[in-house]
Coordinates of C-alpha atoms and ligand atoms in Angstrom, one line a residue:
M1 CA -55.9 -111.3 0.3
S2 CA -56.6 -113.0 3.7
F3 CA -57.2 -116.6 4.1
L4 CA -60.5 -116.0 5.9
S5 CA -62.4 -112.8 5.9
L6 CA -65.7 -111.6 7.3
N7 CA -67.0 -108.5 5.6
Q8 CA -69.8 -106.5 7.3
V9 CA -71.5 -109.6 8.6
S10 CA -74.8 -108.9 10.5
H11 CA -77.3 -111.4 11.6
Q12 CA -80.8 -111.3 13.0
Y13 CA -83.0 -114.1 14.3
F14 CA -86.6 -113.7 13.5
S15 CA -89.5 -115.2 15.4
E16 CA -93.3 -114.6 15.1
K17 CA -93.4 -111.8 17.6
N18 CA -89.9 -110.3 17.7
Y19 CA -86.4 -110.4 16.5
T20 CA -82.9 -110.6 18.0
K21 CA -80.0 -108.7 16.6
A22 CA -77.4 -111.3 17.2
L23 CA -74.5 -109.8 15.2
D24 CA -73.9 -106.2 14.0
N25 CA -71.3 -105.4 11.3
I26 CA -68.6 -107.9 12.1
N27 CA -65.3 -107.5 10.2
M28 CA -62.5 -110.0 10.6
T29 CA -59.4 -111.1 8.8
V30 CA -57.6 -114.3 9.6
E31 CA -54.2 -115.3 8.2
E32 CA -53.5 -118.8 7.1
G33 CA -51.9 -120.9 9.9
S34 CA -52.9 -118.5 12.7
F35 CA -55.0 -119.1 15.8
I36 CA -57.7 -116.6 16.6
S37 CA -59.9 -116.4 19.6
I38 CA -63.3 -114.8 19.9
L39 CA -63.8 -113.9 23.5
G40 CA -67.0 -112.5 25.0
P41 CA -69.8 -113.0 27.5
S42 CA -72.5 -115.5 26.9
G43 CA -75.2 -114.3 24.5
C44 CA -72.9 -112.0 22.6
G45 CA -73.2 -114.0 19.4
K46 CA -70.1 -116.2 19.4
T47 CA -71.8 -119.4 18.4
T48 CA -73.8 -117.5 15.8
L49 CA -70.6 -116.2 14.4
L50 CA -69.0 -119.6 14.1
S51 CA -72.2 -121.1 12.5
I52 CA -71.9 -118.4 9.9
V53 CA -68.2 -119.0 9.3
S54 CA -68.9 -122.7 8.9
G55 CA -71.6 -122.0 6.3
L56 CA -74.3 -123.7 8.5
I57 CA -76.3 -120.4 8.6
R58 CA -76.3 -117.7 6.1
P59 CA -75.9 -114.2 7.5
T60 CA -78.7 -111.6 7.1
R61 CA -76.0 -109.3 5.7
G62 CA -72.4 -109.5 4.6
E63 CA -70.2 -112.3 3.4
V64 CA -67.6 -114.8 4.6
R65 CA -64.8 -115.7 2.3
L66 CA -62.4 -118.6 2.7
A67 CA -59.4 -119.0 0.4
G68 CA -61.0 -116.8 -2.1
K69 CA -64.4 -118.5 -2.2
Q70 CA -67.8 -117.7 -0.6
V71 CA -68.0 -120.0 2.4
Q72 CA -71.2 -121.7 1.2
D73 CA -69.3 -123.3 -1.6
T74 CA -66.6 -124.8 0.6
E75 CA -68.7 -127.3 2.7
A76 CA -66.7 -130.3 3.8
E77 CA -63.4 -128.3 4.2
I78 CA -64.3 -126.9 7.6
G79 CA -63.9 -128.8 10.8
Y80 CA -66.3 -127.9 13.7
M81 CA -65.7 -129.0 17.2
L82 CA -68.2 -128.3 20.0
Q83 CA -68.3 -128.3 23.8
Q84 CA -70.1 -131.6 23.7
D85 CA -68.2 -134.3 21.9
Y86 CA -71.1 -136.0 20.0
L87 CA -69.3 -139.3 19.7
F88 CA -71.6 -142.1 18.8
P89 CA -71.9 -144.3 21.9
W90 CA -72.3 -147.6 20.0
K91 CA -69.2 -147.1 17.9
T92 CA -65.6 -147.5 19.1
I93 CA -63.2 -144.6 19.3
L94 CA -61.5 -145.6 16.0
E95 CA -64.9 -146.1 14.3
N96 CA -66.0 -142.7 15.5
V97 CA -62.8 -141.1 14.1
L98 CA -63.4 -142.8 10.7
I99 CA -67.0 -141.4 10.4
G100 CA -65.9 -138.2 8.6
P101 CA -63.9 -139.9 5.9
K102 CA -66.7 -142.4 5.4
I103 CA -69.4 -139.7 5.0
Q104 CA -67.1 -137.7 2.7
Q105 CA -66.3 -140.9 0.8
K106 CA -62.6 -140.3 1.3
Q107 CA -62.0 -143.6 2.9
T108 CA -58.8 -144.8 1.3
S109 CA -56.6 -147.7 2.6
A110 CA -54.3 -145.1 4.2
I111 CA -57.0 -143.5 6.3
K112 CA -57.1 -146.2 9.1
P113 CA -53.3 -146.2 9.8
K114 CA -53.5 -142.4 9.8
A115 CA -56.3 -142.4 12.3
I116 CA -54.4 -144.8 14.6
E117 CA -51.3 -142.6 14.3
F118 CA -53.3 -139.5 15.2
L119 CA -54.9 -141.3 18.1
K120 CA -51.4 -142.4 19.4
E121 CA -50.1 -138.9 19.0
I122 CA -52.8 -137.5 21.2
G123 CA -52.3 -140.2 23.8
L124 CA -55.3 -142.4 23.1
E125 CA -53.4 -145.5 21.9
N126 CA -54.9 -147.7 24.7
V127 CA -58.5 -146.9 23.9
I128 CA -58.6 -147.2 20.2
N129 CA -61.1 -150.0 20.4
A130 CA -62.9 -148.8 23.5
Y131 CA -66.4 -147.2 23.5
P132 CA -66.9 -143.5 24.4
A133 CA -68.6 -144.4 27.8
E134 CA -65.4 -146.0 28.9
L135 CA -63.4 -142.7 28.5
S136 CA -63.1 -139.6 30.7
G137 CA -64.4 -136.3 29.4
G138 CA -60.9 -135.1 28.4
M139 CA -60.2 -138.3 26.5
R140 CA -63.6 -138.0 24.6
Q141 CA -62.7 -134.4 23.7
R142 CA -59.3 -135.6 22.4
A143 CA -61.1 -138.2 20.3
A144 CA -63.5 -135.6 19.0
L145 CA -60.6 -133.4 18.0
I146 CA -58.9 -136.2 16.0
R147 CA -62.3 -137.0 14.4
T148 CA -62.3 -133.3 13.3
L149 CA -58.7 -133.3 12.1
I150 CA -58.7 -136.6 10.2
T151 CA -60.5 -135.1 7.2
D152 CA -57.7 -132.5 7.0
P153 CA -60.1 -129.4 7.1
M154 CA -58.7 -126.2 5.8
L155 CA -60.2 -124.4 8.8
L156 CA -60.9 -125.5 12.3
L157 CA -63.7 -124.0 14.3
L158 CA -63.7 -124.7 18.1
D159 CA -66.8 -123.7 20.1
E160 CA -65.8 -123.7 23.8
P161 CA -64.3 -127.2 23.5
F162 CA -62.7 -127.2 26.9
S163 CA -65.3 -125.5 29.0
A164 CA -67.0 -128.6 30.3
L165 CA -63.6 -130.1 31.5
D166 CA -62.0 -129.8 34.9
Y167 CA -59.2 -127.2 35.2
Q168 CA -56.3 -129.6 35.1
T169 CA -57.6 -131.5 32.1
K170 CA -58.3 -128.3 30.4
L171 CA -54.7 -127.0 30.8
K172 CA -53.3 -130.3 29.5
L173 CA -55.6 -130.3 26.5
E174 CA -54.8 -126.7 25.6
D175 CA -51.1 -127.8 25.3
L176 CA -51.9 -130.9 23.3
V177 CA -54.3 -129.1 20.9
S178 CA -51.9 -126.2 20.5
N179 CA -49.0 -128.5 19.6
L180 CA -51.0 -130.5 17.2
L181 CA -52.5 -127.5 15.4
K182 CA -49.0 -125.9 15.1
E183 CA -47.6 -129.1 13.7
F184 CA -50.2 -129.3 11.0
H185 CA -50.2 -125.6 10.4
K186 CA -53.9 -125.4 10.9
T187 CA -55.9 -122.2 10.8
S188 CA -58.2 -122.1 13.8
V189 CA -60.9 -120.0 15.3
L190 CA -61.6 -120.7 19.0
V191 CA -64.7 -119.3 20.8
T192 CA -64.3 -119.0 24.5
H193 CA -65.4 -116.9 27.5
D194 CA -62.1 -117.7 29.3
I195 CA -59.7 -114.7 29.1
G196 CA -56.7 -116.8 30.1
E197 CA -57.4 -119.5 27.6
A198 CA -57.7 -116.9 24.8
I199 CA -54.3 -115.4 25.7
A200 CA -52.5 -118.7 26.2
M201 CA -53.7 -120.2 22.9
S202 CA -54.0 -117.4 20.3
D203 CA -52.2 -115.0 18.0
Q204 CA -55.0 -112.5 18.1
I205 CA -58.0 -112.0 20.3
Y206 CA -61.3 -110.5 19.1
L207 CA -63.1 -109.2 22.1
M208 CA -66.9 -109.1 21.6
K209 CA -69.7 -107.2 23.4
A210 CA -73.3 -108.1 23.6
N211 CA -76.6 -106.5 22.5
P212 CA -76.0 -106.4 19.7
G213 CA -73.0 -108.7 19.2
K214 CA -70.1 -106.5 18.0
I215 CA -66.4 -106.6 18.0
A216 CA -65.3 -104.2 20.8
E217 CA -61.5 -104.5 20.4
V218 CA -58.8 -106.6 18.8
F219 CA -55.8 -107.6 20.9
E220 CA -52.5 -108.8 19.4
V221 CA -50.9 -111.5 21.6
P222 CA -47.2 -110.6 22.2
I223 CA -44.8 -112.8 20.2
E224 CA -43.0 -114.0 23.4
L225 CA -46.3 -115.7 24.4
R226 CA -47.0 -117.2 21.0
N227 CA -43.7 -119.0 21.1
L228 CA -44.5 -120.7 24.4
S229 CA -46.9 -123.6 25.0
P230 CA -50.2 -122.4 26.6
F231 CA -49.1 -123.7 30.0
Q232 CA -45.8 -121.8 29.9
A233 CA -47.4 -118.7 28.5
R234 CA -49.7 -118.5 31.5
K235 CA -46.6 -117.9 33.7
H236 CA -45.1 -115.1 31.6
L237 CA -45.3 -111.5 32.8
K238 CA -46.8 -110.4 29.5
Y239 CA -49.6 -112.8 30.0
Q240 CA -50.6 -111.0 33.2
L241 CA -50.3 -107.6 31.6
L242 CA -52.6 -108.6 28.7
F243 CA -55.0 -110.3 31.1
D244 CA -55.3 -107.0 33.0
R245 CA -55.9 -105.0 29.9
I246 CA -58.6 -107.3 28.6
W247 CA -60.2 -107.5 32.1
E248 CA -60.4 -103.8 32.3
E249 CA -61.9 -103.5 28.8
L250 CA -64.5 -106.1 29.7
N251 CA -65.4 -104.2 32.9
T252 CA -65.7 -100.9 31.0
L253 CA -68.0 -102.6 28.4
E254 CA -70.2 -103.9 31.2
S255 CA -70.5 -100.7 33.0
K256 CA -71.4 -98.8 29.8
H257 CA -74.0 -101.5 29.3
H258 CA -75.6 -100.9 32.7
V259 CA -76.0 -97.2 32.5
Ligands
ADP1 N1 -81.8 -120.1 16.9 C1 -82.0 -119.0 17.5 N2 -83.1 -118.3 17.4 C2 -83.4 -117.1 18.0 N3 -82.4 -116.5 18.8 C3 -81.2 -117.1 18.9 C4 -80.9 -118.3 18.3 N4 -79.6 -118.7 18.5 C5 -79.1 -117.7 19.3 N5 -80.1 -116.7 19.5 C6 -79.9 -115.4 20.2 O1 -78.8 -114.7 19.6 C7 -78.0 -114.2 20.6 C8 -76.6 -114.7 20.4 O2 -76.5 -116.1 20.8 P1 -75.3 -117.1 20.6 O3 -74.7 -116.9 19.3 O4 -75.6 -118.4 21.0 O5 -74.3 -116.4 21.7 P2 -73.0 -117.0 22.5 O6 -72.5 -118.2 21.8 O7 -72.0 -115.9 22.6 O8 -73.5 -117.4 23.9 C9 -78.6 -114.5 21.9 O9 -79.4 -113.4 22.3 C10 -79.4 -115.7 21.7 O10 -80.6 -115.7 22.6
MG2 MG1 -72.2 -120.2 22.4

């Protein structure tokens, strides 16, 4: 049995006059400890898919199972990180990180030292008592990641967390995040429209197409790349080869769509 599975998941949004078929018959299996990317153009249903996996919205059809349970019954065990950091501006970085444990009433005496240790590990030791406005975008996203990890979620969902950052910051953060998630053996699903990021970070890539949102193809990332940091992976020949395959597939999907 897989750690996470989506079985024939479809979703439609209804409004008074019409409806949008956002997802059509999505099937996925994710092994524990692996890193999966969902890659596709804007509007293909990526965020809808993550919201369904997180249990925030219930699919029109199908089911999501996490560690043998229906996902609706697993609430607090899923960490969700978005493109925008949503840190509270009136709270310090440390206070922001401690919000999750506080809400979940898991605030033990060990949690504060753990938060400080995590913040150090991700290079934020000098801004623990600073306010979000005093930090760069990359630093805020790092704080948001720690806030997500501190509750030790069994599954981490990342919705384009690097897409608002400049290129250099993004490359650095990819390495940091990848290291941290490997160290803690986290199972993660990343949504992105960046082919290179998907290849550099993942074990498997689910390529989606739009109208309706469907999985067009699943790519296995070669083991040589998985063993490298995202930055090093980008320089490997096999990275380029996989990039070209995905690029071609995306172009084929687009041209089919326009006829
Ligand atoms: N709350 C909503 N109500 C109605 N339609 C929505 C809603 N959210 C998304 N959609 C539509 O569903 C489709 C998929 O959207 P979304 O999941 O946000 O895609 P992506 O994250 O890949 O850009 C789009 O056509 C979008 O307009
Ligand atoms: Mg989206």
